[in-house]
């Protein structure tokens, strides 16, 4: 039986936890559970199974009985493999500067807790992934949101007015969830200028790096003067569809990676060994296989955004697997639009305000579903919008 009684909530649960809102995305998904007619463009989850070679390596490891803890930092071969892999994005590092985490989610929590003193200002460009603000707050930081509306691109001029807060940390995420924006080297240099001028640390969430459709992904850690002040976070959830295996990593300078490892060894001990073995195998996937996966997402993006742009204002996403159309023209708020679309047409999207205030007026559509579902979803959306416009 569920236990509810006892002390009042205000005494049992910490004030900080009470102060953070539940995830705006999750709340919305409760509405979808159990509805078979719904096409969900809601969850940020790849629509393909983990490539077979990866699954096979994990099955084989279980057959061999490899079920123990690993070293706190993670398997050495995996850490060395990641250091080698990151050369692709311009970063020269070694396995000693890599920590294997249980997803980027853990990496983010560790990074924030490792560098923040109570009251330190954390700059968070929005719209952004839902975890940044609550985790910065739980780490006793002071998160300050920066609106990147209208073009959703961060640059020196947008950042400049925030110098007065003497910020310590900037979180960047590109390709971006939910906007699909990514940055060229020149744009990253512009952001790096602000970071260096203000003697800050960057937490760079590069989880969608492999899913870059415009140019090549460049890590901000690879720029002059940035390696010693950047914590790179990445993982296997998105590019390799390994969401359920909870496996990611952080790359950071000695002092920071040691601090993160200290927290990790108390709260996590190590990432699951089976997932680490799968990750090791993922790194062996041929470049052509990644090209094939990327091309498939790009085909869906092109199809979906072209159709969507006929009835909603939408920018072409440059990476990840999200489109972020404006719904202002319909006269509905993001939440009204998402709720009515779900109830009236059975299509789930996420209201843009779940990603920060400046996401109001937009909705996030994850196009990581089958082509068949995507076609059906966009048709239903068109009918819904056309009806609203004619009412
Ligand atoms: N960072 C971003 C930008 C994401 O979109 C997500 C998941 O949607 C995560 C981090 C969480 O990743 P992981 O599954 O590695 O914890």
CSV table of C-alpha atoms and ligand atoms in Angstrom, one decimal:
chain,number,residue,atom,x,y,z
A,1,UNK,CA,0.0,0.0,0.0
A,2,UNK,CA,1.2,3.5,-0.8
A,3,UNK,CA,2.4,5.4,2.3
A,4,UNK,CA,1.3,9.0,2.4
A,5,UNK,CA,1.1,10.0,6.1
A,6,UNK,CA,3.6,11.4,8.5
A,7,UNK,CA,5.3,14.8,8.7
A,8,UNK,CA,4.0,17.6,6.5
A,9,UNK,CA,5.8,17.9,3.1
A,10,UNK,CA,7.4,21.2,4.1
A,11,UNK,CA,9.4,19.4,6.8
A,12,UNK,CA,10.2,16.1,5.0
A,13,UNK,CA,11.4,17.3,1.7
A,14,UNK,CA,14.3,19.8,1.3
A,15,UNK,CA,13.3,23.3,0.4
A,16,UNK,CA,15.5,23.2,-2.7
A,17,UNK,CA,13.8,20.1,-4.1
A,18,UNK,CA,10.4,21.6,-3.3
A,19,UNK,CA,11.4,24.7,-5.2
A,20,UNK,CA,12.2,23.0,-8.5
A,21,UNK,CA,9.3,22.2,-10.8
A,22,UNK,CA,8.7,18.7,-12.2
A,23,UNK,CA,10.0,18.3,-15.8
A,24,UNK,CA,7.5,20.0,-18.2
A,25,UNK,CA,8.1,17.2,-20.7
A,26,UNK,CA,7.2,14.4,-18.3
A,27,UNK,CA,4.0,16.1,-17.2
A,28,UNK,CA,2.9,16.2,-20.8
A,29,UNK,CA,3.6,12.5,-21.4
A,30,UNK,CA,1.4,11.4,-18.6
A,31,UNK,CA,-1.5,12.5,-20.9
A,32,UNK,CA,-0.3,10.2,-23.7
A,33,UNK,CA,0.1,7.0,-21.7
A,34,UNK,CA,-2.5,4.3,-22.6
A,35,UNK,CA,-3.7,6.1,-25.8
A,36,UNK,CA,-3.0,3.8,-28.8
A,37,UNK,CA,-4.1,6.3,-31.4
A,38,UNK,CA,-1.5,8.8,-30.5
A,39,UNK,CA,1.6,9.5,-32.7
A,40,UNK,CA,4.3,10.8,-30.4
A,41,UNK,CA,6.7,13.4,-31.6
A,42,UNK,CA,7.3,14.1,-28.0
A,43,UNK,CA,10.1,12.0,-26.6
A,44,UNK,CA,13.7,12.7,-27.7
A,45,UNK,CA,14.5,9.1,-28.4
A,46,UNK,CA,15.9,7.5,-31.6
A,47,UNK,CA,13.5,5.2,-33.5
A,48,UNK,CA,16.0,2.5,-34.3
A,49,UNK,CA,17.4,-0.4,-32.2
A,50,UNK,CA,20.9,-0.4,-30.9
A,51,UNK,CA,23.1,-1.6,-33.8
A,52,UNK,CA,23.4,-5.4,-33.6
A,53,UNK,CA,27.2,-5.5,-33.1
A,54,UNK,CA,26.8,-3.5,-29.9
A,55,UNK,CA,24.0,-5.7,-28.6
A,56,UNK,CA,26.0,-8.8,-29.4
A,57,UNK,CA,29.1,-7.5,-27.6
A,58,UNK,CA,27.0,-7.0,-24.5
A,59,UNK,CA,25.3,-10.4,-24.7
A,60,UNK,CA,28.7,-12.0,-25.1
A,61,UNK,CA,30.1,-10.2,-22.1
A,62,UNK,CA,27.1,-11.5,-20.0
A,63,UNK,CA,27.7,-15.0,-21.2
A,64,UNK,CA,31.3,-14.6,-20.0
A,65,UNK,CA,30.1,-13.5,-16.7
A,66,UNK,CA,31.5,-10.0,-16.8
A,67,UNK,CA,29.2,-8.5,-14.3
A,68,UNK,CA,31.5,-6.8,-11.8
A,69,UNK,CA,32.2,-3.2,-10.9
A,70,UNK,CA,34.8,-1.5,-13.0
A,71,UNK,CA,37.3,1.1,-11.9
A,72,UNK,CA,35.5,4.3,-10.7
A,73,UNK,CA,36.6,6.2,-13.8
A,74,UNK,CA,35.5,3.4,-16.2
A,75,UNK,CA,37.3,0.8,-18.3
A,76,UNK,CA,40.6,2.1,-19.4
A,77,UNK,CA,40.1,0.8,-23.0
A,78,UNK,CA,36.9,2.8,-23.2
A,79,UNK,CA,38.5,6.0,-21.8
A,80,UNK,CA,41.4,5.7,-24.2
A,81,UNK,CA,39.0,5.0,-27.1
A,82,UNK,CA,36.9,8.1,-26.3
A,83,UNK,CA,40.1,10.2,-26.1
A,84,UNK,CA,41.0,8.9,-29.6
A,85,UNK,CA,37.4,9.4,-30.9
A,86,UNK,CA,37.3,13.0,-29.8
A,87,UNK,CA,40.1,13.9,-32.1
A,88,UNK,CA,37.4,13.8,-34.7
A,89,UNK,CA,35.9,17.0,-33.1
A,90,UNK,CA,39.3,18.7,-32.7
A,91,UNK,CA,40.2,17.8,-29.1
A,92,UNK,CA,43.6,16.3,-28.3
A,93,UNK,CA,43.2,14.5,-24.9
A,94,UNK,CA,44.0,11.2,-23.2
A,95,UNK,CA,42.1,8.6,-21.3
A,96,UNK,CA,43.2,10.1,-17.9
A,97,UNK,CA,41.0,13.1,-18.7
A,98,UNK,CA,38.0,11.1,-19.4
A,99,UNK,CA,35.4,9.9,-16.9
A,100,UNK,CA,32.7,7.4,-17.8
A,101,UNK,CA,29.3,8.4,-16.5
A,102,UNK,CA,25.8,7.0,-16.3
A,103,UNK,CA,24.6,9.2,-19.2
A,104,UNK,CA,25.2,12.9,-19.9
A,105,UNK,CA,22.6,13.4,-17.1
A,106,UNK,CA,25.1,12.2,-14.5
A,107,UNK,CA,28.0,14.1,-16.2
A,108,UNK,CA,26.0,17.3,-16.0
A,109,UNK,CA,25.2,16.9,-12.3
A,110,UNK,CA,28.8,16.0,-11.5
A,111,UNK,CA,30.2,18.9,-13.6
A,112,UNK,CA,28.0,21.4,-11.8
A,113,UNK,CA,28.6,20.1,-8.4
A,114,UNK,CA,32.4,19.9,-9.0
A,115,UNK,CA,32.8,23.6,-9.9
A,116,UNK,CA,30.0,25.6,-8.2
A,117,UNK,CA,30.3,27.3,-4.9
A,118,UNK,CA,27.1,28.5,-3.3
A,119,UNK,CA,25.7,31.5,-5.1
A,120,UNK,CA,28.0,31.1,-8.2
A,121,UNK,CA,26.2,32.4,-11.3
A,122,UNK,CA,25.5,29.8,-14.0
A,123,UNK,CA,24.5,31.3,-17.4
A,124,UNK,CA,22.0,29.2,-19.2
A,125,UNK,CA,21.0,30.2,-22.8
A,126,UNK,CA,17.4,29.3,-23.5
A,127,UNK,CA,15.5,27.5,-24.9
A,128,UNK,CA,17.5,24.6,-23.6
A,129,UNK,CA,17.4,21.0,-22.3
A,130,UNK,CA,15.2,20.8,-19.2
A,131,UNK,CA,17.8,19.6,-16.7
A,132,UNK,CA,20.2,22.5,-16.8
A,133,UNK,CA,18.4,25.0,-14.6
A,134,UNK,CA,17.2,22.6,-11.9
A,135,UNK,CA,20.6,20.8,-11.6
A,136,UNK,CA,22.5,24.2,-11.4
A,137,UNK,CA,20.0,25.2,-8.6
A,138,UNK,CA,20.4,21.9,-6.8
A,139,UNK,CA,24.2,22.4,-6.9
A,140,UNK,CA,23.6,25.7,-5.0
A,141,UNK,CA,24.4,27.8,-8.0
A,142,UNK,CA,22.4,30.8,-9.2
A,143,UNK,CA,21.1,30.0,-12.7
A,144,UNK,CA,20.5,33.0,-14.9
A,145,UNK,CA,18.5,32.4,-18.1
A,146,UNK,CA,19.6,34.1,-21.3
A,147,UNK,CA,17.0,34.4,-24.1
A,148,UNK,CA,18.3,33.6,-27.5
A,149,UNK,CA,15.0,34.5,-29.2
A,150,UNK,CA,14.5,35.4,-32.1
A,151,UNK,CA,17.1,33.4,-34.0
A,152,UNK,CA,18.1,31.1,-31.1
A,153,UNK,CA,21.8,31.7,-31.8
A,154,UNK,CA,24.1,32.6,-28.9
A,155,UNK,CA,26.8,35.2,-29.6
A,156,UNK,CA,29.2,37.7,-27.9
A,157,UNK,CA,26.7,40.5,-28.0
A,158,UNK,CA,23.9,38.5,-26.4
A,159,UNK,CA,26.3,37.4,-23.6
A,160,UNK,CA,28.0,40.8,-23.0
A,161,UNK,CA,25.3,42.3,-20.7
A,162,UNK,CA,25.7,39.3,-18.3
A,163,UNK,CA,29.3,40.2,-17.4
A,164,UNK,CA,27.9,42.4,-14.6
A,165,UNK,CA,26.8,39.2,-12.7
A,166,UNK,CA,30.4,38.0,-12.6
A,167,UNK,CA,29.3,34.6,-13.9
A,168,UNK,CA,31.4,31.5,-13.3
A,169,UNK,CA,29.8,28.9,-15.6
A,170,UNK,CA,28.2,28.9,-19.1
A,171,UNK,CA,26.3,25.9,-20.3
A,172,UNK,CA,26.3,25.5,-24.1
A,173,UNK,CA,24.5,22.7,-26.0
A,174,UNK,CA,24.9,22.3,-29.8
A,175,UNK,CA,23.4,20.9,-31.9
A,176,UNK,CA,20.7,22.2,-29.6
A,177,UNK,CA,17.7,20.5,-28.0
A,178,UNK,CA,15.1,21.9,-28.8
A,179,UNK,CA,16.0,24.3,-31.6
A,180,UNK,CA,18.4,22.2,-33.7
A,181,UNK,CA,20.9,25.2,-33.9
A,182,UNK,CA,24.6,24.4,-34.2
A,183,UNK,CA,27.6,26.7,-34.5
A,184,UNK,CA,30.5,27.3,-36.9
A,185,UNK,CA,34.1,27.7,-35.6
A,186,UNK,CA,33.8,31.4,-36.0
A,187,UNK,CA,30.6,31.6,-33.9
A,188,UNK,CA,32.2,29.4,-31.2
A,189,UNK,CA,35.3,31.7,-31.2
A,190,UNK,CA,32.9,34.6,-30.5
A,191,UNK,CA,31.4,32.7,-27.5
A,192,UNK,CA,34.9,31.7,-26.3
A,193,UNK,CA,36.0,35.3,-26.3
A,194,UNK,CA,33.3,36.1,-23.8
A,195,UNK,CA,34.2,33.0,-21.7
A,196,UNK,CA,37.9,33.9,-21.6
A,197,UNK,CA,37.3,37.6,-20.9
A,198,UNK,CA,35.2,36.7,-17.9
A,199,UNK,CA,37.5,33.8,-16.8
A,200,UNK,CA,34.7,31.3,-16.9
A,201,UNK,CA,34.2,27.6,-17.2
A,202,UNK,CA,32.1,26.1,-20.0
A,203,UNK,CA,30.0,23.0,-19.7
A,204,UNK,CA,29.6,21.9,-23.3
A,205,UNK,CA,26.8,19.4,-23.9
A,206,UNK,CA,27.7,17.8,-27.2
A,207,UNK,CA,25.3,14.8,-27.0
A,208,UNK,CA,24.0,15.4,-30.6
A,209,UNK,CA,27.5,16.0,-32.1
A,210,UNK,CA,27.2,13.0,-34.5
A,211,UNK,CA,23.8,14.3,-35.7
A,212,UNK,CA,25.2,17.5,-37.3
A,213,UNK,CA,23.8,18.2,-40.8
A,214,UNK,CA,25.4,21.6,-41.4
A,215,UNK,CA,29.2,21.5,-41.6
A,216,UNK,CA,31.1,19.4,-39.1
A,217,UNK,CA,30.8,19.4,-35.4
A,218,UNK,CA,33.6,21.3,-33.7
A,219,UNK,CA,34.1,21.0,-29.9
A,220,UNK,CA,34.5,24.4,-28.1
A,221,UNK,CA,37.2,22.7,-26.1
A,222,UNK,CA,39.4,22.6,-29.3
A,223,UNK,CA,39.6,26.4,-29.5
A,224,UNK,CA,42.6,28.4,-28.3
A,225,UNK,CA,42.6,28.8,-24.5
A,226,UNK,CA,39.5,26.7,-24.1
A,227,UNK,CA,40.8,23.2,-23.3
A,228,UNK,CA,41.7,24.2,-19.7
A,229,UNK,CA,38.3,25.7,-19.0
A,230,UNK,CA,35.9,23.3,-20.8
A,231,UNK,CA,34.0,20.3,-19.5
A,232,UNK,CA,32.8,18.3,-22.5
A,233,UNK,CA,29.8,16.1,-22.0
A,234,UNK,CA,28.8,13.5,-24.5
A,235,UNK,CA,27.3,10.0,-24.5
A,236,UNK,CA,25.8,7.1,-26.5
A,237,UNK,CA,22.1,7.7,-26.0
A,238,UNK,CA,21.3,9.6,-29.2
A,239,UNK,CA,23.8,8.6,-31.9
A,240,UNK,CA,23.7,4.9,-31.1
A,241,UNK,CA,20.1,4.7,-29.7
A,242,UNK,CA,21.5,3.5,-26.3
A,243,UNK,CA,19.2,5.6,-24.1
A,244,UNK,CA,18.3,2.7,-21.8
A,245,UNK,CA,21.9,1.7,-21.1
A,246,UNK,CA,22.6,5.0,-19.4
A,247,UNK,CA,26.1,5.6,-20.6
A,248,UNK,CA,28.0,8.8,-21.3
A,249,UNK,CA,31.3,10.5,-20.5
A,250,UNK,CA,33.0,13.7,-19.5
A,251,UNK,CA,36.3,15.1,-20.8
A,252,UNK,CA,37.9,17.8,-18.6
A,253,UNK,CA,41.2,19.1,-17.4
A,254,UNK,CA,43.0,17.2,-14.6
A,255,UNK,CA,41.7,19.2,-11.6
A,256,UNK,CA,38.1,19.2,-12.7
A,257,UNK,CA,38.0,15.5,-13.8
A,258,UNK,CA,39.5,14.5,-10.5
A,259,UNK,CA,36.8,16.5,-8.6
A,260,UNK,CA,34.1,15.0,-10.7
A,261,UNK,CA,35.5,11.5,-10.1
A,262,UNK,CA,35.5,12.1,-6.4
A,263,UNK,CA,31.7,12.8,-6.4
A,264,UNK,CA,31.1,10.0,-8.9
A,265,UNK,CA,32.8,7.4,-6.7
A,266,UNK,CA,30.5,8.2,-3.8
A,267,UNK,CA,27.2,8.5,-5.7
A,268,UNK,CA,27.6,6.1,-8.6
A,269,UNK,CA,30.8,4.0,-8.0
A,270,UNK,CA,31.0,3.3,-11.7
A,271,UNK,CA,28.9,3.1,-14.8
A,272,UNK,CA,27.4,-0.3,-15.5
A,273,UNK,CA,30.0,-2.7,-17.0
A,274,UNK,CA,27.6,-4.1,-19.7
A,275,UNK,CA,26.9,-0.6,-20.9
A,276,UNK,CA,30.6,0.2,-20.9
A,277,UNK,CA,31.3,-2.8,-23.1
A,278,UNK,CA,28.5,-1.8,-25.5
A,279,UNK,CA,30.0,1.7,-25.7
A,280,UNK,CA,33.4,0.3,-26.5
A,281,UNK,CA,31.8,-1.6,-29.4
A,282,UNK,CA,29.9,1.5,-30.5
A,283,UNK,CA,33.3,3.3,-31.0
A,284,UNK,CA,34.2,0.6,-33.4
A,285,UNK,CA,31.3,1.2,-35.7
A,286,UNK,CA,32.4,2.2,-39.1
A,287,UNK,CA,32.2,5.8,-40.1
A,288,UNK,CA,29.9,4.7,-43.0
A,289,UNK,CA,27.4,3.3,-40.5
A,290,UNK,CA,27.2,6.6,-38.7
A,291,UNK,CA,26.9,8.3,-42.1
A,292,UNK,CA,24.0,6.1,-42.9
A,293,UNK,CA,22.2,6.9,-39.6
A,294,UNK,CA,22.8,10.6,-40.1
A,295,UNK,CA,21.6,10.5,-43.7
A,296,UNK,CA,18.4,8.8,-42.5
A,297,UNK,CA,17.7,11.5,-39.9
A,298,UNK,CA,18.4,14.2,-42.6
A,299,UNK,CA,15.9,12.6,-44.9
A,300,UNK,CA,13.3,12.8,-42.2
A,301,UNK,CA,14.2,16.3,-41.3
A,302,UNK,CA,14.0,17.5,-44.9
A,303,UNK,CA,10.6,15.8,-45.4
A,304,UNK,CA,9.1,17.0,-42.1
A,305,UNK,CA,10.3,20.6,-42.2
A,306,UNK,CA,9.3,21.1,-45.8
A,307,UNK,CA,5.8,19.9,-45.0
A,308,UNK,CA,5.6,21.8,-41.8
A,309,UNK,CA,6.7,25.1,-43.3
A,310,UNK,CA,3.6,25.1,-45.5
A,311,UNK,CA,1.4,25.9,-42.5
A,312,UNK,CA,3.8,26.9,-39.7
A,313,UNK,CA,6.8,29.2,-39.4
A,314,UNK,CA,9.8,27.0,-38.9
A,315,UNK,CA,13.6,27.2,-39.3
A,316,UNK,CA,15.6,24.4,-40.8
A,317,UNK,CA,17.3,22.6,-37.9
A,318,UNK,CA,21.0,22.1,-38.4
A,319,UNK,CA,21.4,19.1,-36.1
A,320,UNK,CA,19.8,16.8,-33.5
A,321,UNK,CA,16.3,15.4,-34.4
A,322,UNK,CA,14.0,18.2,-33.4
A,323,UNK,CA,12.0,20.9,-35.3
A,324,UNK,CA,10.9,23.9,-33.3
A,325,UNK,CA,8.1,25.7,-35.2
A,326,UNK,CA,6.3,28.8,-34.0
A,327,UNK,CA,2.6,28.4,-33.3
A,328,UNK,CA,2.0,32.1,-32.6
A,329,UNK,CA,0.0,32.6,-35.8
A,330,UNK,CA,-2.6,30.2,-34.5
A,331,UNK,CA,-3.4,32.5,-31.5
A,332,UNK,CA,-2.9,29.7,-29.0
A,333,UNK,CA,-0.2,29.5,-26.3
A,334,UNK,CA,2.4,26.6,-26.6
A,335,UNK,CA,0.5,24.6,-24.0
A,336,UNK,CA,-2.9,25.2,-25.5
A,337,UNK,CA,-1.6,24.2,-28.9
A,338,UNK,CA,0.1,21.0,-27.6
A,339,UNK,CA,-2.9,20.0,-25.5
A,340,UNK,CA,-5.5,20.6,-28.2
A,341,UNK,CA,-3.4,18.9,-30.9
A,342,UNK,CA,-3.1,15.9,-28.6
A,343,UNK,CA,-6.8,15.7,-27.7
A,344,UNK,CA,-8.2,16.6,-31.1
A,345,UNK,CA,-5.7,15.0,-33.5
A,346,UNK,CA,-3.8,12.5,-31.3
A,347,UNK,CA,-0.3,14.0,-32.1
A,348,UNK,CA,2.0,14.6,-29.1
A,349,UNK,CA,4.5,17.5,-29.3
A,350,UNK,CA,6.1,19.4,-26.4
A,351,UNK,CA,5.2,23.0,-25.5
A,352,UNK,CA,8.2,25.3,-26.1
A,353,UNK,CA,7.9,26.9,-22.6
A,354,UNK,CA,9.1,23.6,-21.1
A,355,UNK,CA,12.5,24.7,-22.4
A,356,UNK,CA,12.5,28.1,-20.9
A,357,UNK,CA,10.3,31.2,-21.0
A,358,UNK,CA,11.5,32.3,-24.4
A,359,UNK,CA,10.3,29.0,-25.8
A,360,UNK,CA,6.8,30.3,-25.4
A,361,UNK,CA,5.0,30.5,-28.8
A,362,UNK,CA,6.8,27.4,-30.1
A,363,UNK,CA,6.5,23.6,-29.9
A,364,UNK,CA,9.1,20.9,-30.1
A,365,UNK,CA,8.5,18.0,-32.5
A,366,UNK,CA,11.0,15.1,-32.4
A,367,UNK,CA,11.1,13.7,-35.9
A,368,UNK,CA,12.9,10.5,-34.8
A,369,UNK,CA,9.9,8.3,-35.7
A,370,UNK,CA,9.2,6.1,-38.7
A,371,UNK,CA,8.6,7.9,-42.1
A,372,UNK,CA,5.1,6.4,-42.0
A,373,UNK,CA,4.3,8.0,-38.7
A,374,UNK,CA,5.9,11.2,-39.6
A,375,UNK,CA,3.7,11.5,-42.7
A,376,UNK,CA,0.6,10.8,-40.7
A,377,UNK,CA,1.6,13.2,-37.9
A,378,UNK,CA,2.3,16.1,-40.2
A,379,UNK,CA,-1.0,15.6,-42.1
A,380,UNK,CA,-2.9,15.7,-38.8
A,381,UNK,CA,-1.0,18.8,-37.8
A,382,UNK,CA,-1.9,20.5,-41.0
A,383,UNK,CA,-5.6,19.7,-40.6
A,384,UNK,CA,-5.5,21.0,-37.1
A,385,UNK,CA,-3.7,24.3,-38.0
A,386,UNK,CA,-5.8,24.9,-41.1
A,387,UNK,CA,-9.0,24.5,-39.0
A,388,UNK,CA,-7.7,27.0,-36.4
A,389,UNK,CA,-6.9,29.5,-39.1
A,390,UNK,CA,-10.3,29.2,-40.7
A,391,UNK,CA,-12.3,29.5,-37.4
B,1,LIG,N1,21.5,16.6,-22.9
B,1,LIG,C1,20.6,16.8,-23.9
B,1,LIG,C2,20.8,18.1,-24.6
B,1,LIG,C3,19.6,16.0,-24.1
B,1,LIG,O1,18.7,16.2,-25.1
B,1,LIG,C4,19.5,14.8,-23.3
B,1,LIG,C5,18.4,13.9,-23.5
B,1,LIG,O2,17.4,14.1,-24.1
B,1,LIG,C6,20.4,14.6,-22.3
B,1,LIG,C7,21.5,15.5,-22.1
B,1,LIG,C8,20.4,13.3,-21.4
B,1,LIG,O3,21.2,12.4,-22.0
B,1,LIG,P1,21.6,11.0,-21.4
B,1,LIG,O4,20.6,10.0,-21.9
B,1,LIG,O5,23.0,10.7,-21.9
B,1,LIG,O6,21.5,11.1,-19.9
